[in-house]
Amino acid sequence: MASTASKATAASARSGRSRAGTSTTSRKNGSAAAGESDTGRGASADRKKTTKATSKAAGPATSTTRATPRTRRSRSAAKDAAASIFDGYGDIDHYARAYDEMFDADGSVRAPYRGVYKALEANDRDDLAARAEALGRAFEDQGVTFSLSGQERPFPLDLVPRVIAAAEWTKVERGLKQRVQALELFLDDIYGERRILRDRVIPKRLVTSCAHFHRQAAGIVPPNGVRIHVAGIDLVRDENGTFRVLEDNLRSPSGVSYVMENRRTMTRVFPDLFMSHRVRSVADYSAQLLRALRASAALNEADPTVVVLTPGVANSAYFEHSLLARQMGVELVEGRDLFCRDNIVYMRTTEGERQVDVIYRRIDDEYLDPMQFRPESVLGVAGLLNAARAGNVVISSAVGNGVGDDKLVYTYVPEIIDYYLGEKPQLANVDTLRCWLDDEREHVLDRLDELVVKPVEGSGGYGIVFGPEASQKELRTVARKIRADPRGWIAQPVVQLSTVPTRTGGRLAPRHVDLRPFVVNDGDDVWVLPGGLTRVALPEGSFVVNSSQGGGSKDTWVLASRTSDDERELAGDELVREAVESEAAEQGPELTTSQQQQQQQQGRTEGEAIIDARA
């Protein structure tokens, strides 16, 4: 149980926030859909600073040591300071109907957050400012930035972690594994026998009309049967606190570098907070990914050559590409570093040619092979698909996976799970209306001013119309577009996103969040990274979590079960591991205008879109 003092403080902080009921509607200020450049995941990788542990500057998260010299205060003064950082927390009408993850409807602190709340209540606004400054310095020193309008900016990391209980995460984890397993079977079937189409479980034209269904991928059979080596399944919590799937990302989901860097920075700035919590580690991601990539190799199975294929340094996610390559101990290459001969892929090295067995590509299908897709592409490798079809190289994730994360196909995932697994979905979708079905289209057109209308091929939030805030002209325009291209549009009710306390204006206030967990499939096991990327909409009332539009992120803590030592993140070991400095990747040679444009285009079109939180 929370202490009486904690409950009193929390209740005071959340005065006016008691909710007699919930609602599915609320004003939203924007979209969270984003390409890779919108995540904050396009961090600069050309810095060569040596990072120093910042915990000395920041001090621990409790009141025993301060980031700046302070006079010892009485217990009463400390409580007053705690009240001040939560002052007015429950008074913002916009958030009144949202599910708050720290406080319940009565103002009591929820069990997973009690330790974090206790640490926060010992701090005042000056303390929070000092810790926030320490986080920012650590990110700058590590070169963790995002690209916005051609400029590198520090990636905003909020100092209040998002905490998920062990039992709740177990349910989420099961749902994610189920979903990825079903989508894996779906993709194998679609590019193979197409049983699901013959059995008329889903319409044939649903697949054939998808822009990301590539007939060029037919006949390419992964050696170990895995097409989805990495998935990013975007989740939101609705007003009832239930996790729902908002979007599937099966091509090259991005953002995991920020999960690891967030944890690394938080352990430095708040070491004692980790010592007092059983938080599951995120440090194993690169090892799990490398295991999956090596397991996919058809040739040289004992020691396959794995590379990470990047569009180049001009791409907004280059930081992540270089970080993963470095942590996996594999080469980071561009298209010009590879070539095909006799359906075999080789890498140019200082010691001569070297055969490549597995390519973890961070390039869109359309740019991957100029012989099969865009002939003008300078990012890919000519002949790559033929080499894959011959079984001489594995492309991860597989070409054509985009049909599995199409926004219209998403609406049929419950049927896909039932067909292949004979199970009901453990994670529900957000309710979605399909404009290509006559009755649902008419329903959408009749209620345009109440719904969020999204283009199926949209990314970065472009093209989304938020009905309650749209003008009559905007509604008429989108109605014409829907009638002209019904397959290209879906609609969803306005769904509340949950809130987590976030530092803003020197105090803590509720802000909307979303979550992208990362799933790795090695063919024998489906592994889920504990936690994932939590993004937070920082402007008051906003649902826009994109870093390019004022969003930030939080460290996501999944608490280990009390009975499991295997799940425990040993804080001491984690601090030691995270203190190891990572070197910035070397910047390549000067690029041509065409190369720059194509590399930057990847940030807008790649299948690395994060969440459209305007569901």
mmCIF file of C-alpha atoms in Angstrom, residues 42 150 249 273 286 406 476 496 585:
data_model
loop_
_atom_site.group_PDB
_atom_site.id
_atom_site.type_symbol
_atom_site.label_atom_id
_atom_site.label_comp_id
_atom_site.label_asym_id
_atom_site.label_seq_id
_atom_site.Cartn_x
_atom_site.Cartn_y
_atom_site.Cartn_z
ATOM 1 C CA GLY A 42 17.970 10.255 -36.825
ATOM 2 C CA GLY A 150 18.876 19.895 -41.662
ATOM 3 C CA ASN A 249 5.903 -2.229 -38.714
ATOM 4 C CA LEU A 273 16.964 4.751 -8.533
ATOM 5 C CA SER A 286 21.946 -6.181 -30.337
ATOM 6 C CA ASP A 406 -0.373 -2.079 -44.758
ATOM 7 C CA ARG A 476 -15.299 18.327 -48.279
ATOM 8 C CA GLN A 496 -7.562 8.784 -25.684
ATOM 9 C CA ALA A 585 30.845 6.286 -36.710
#
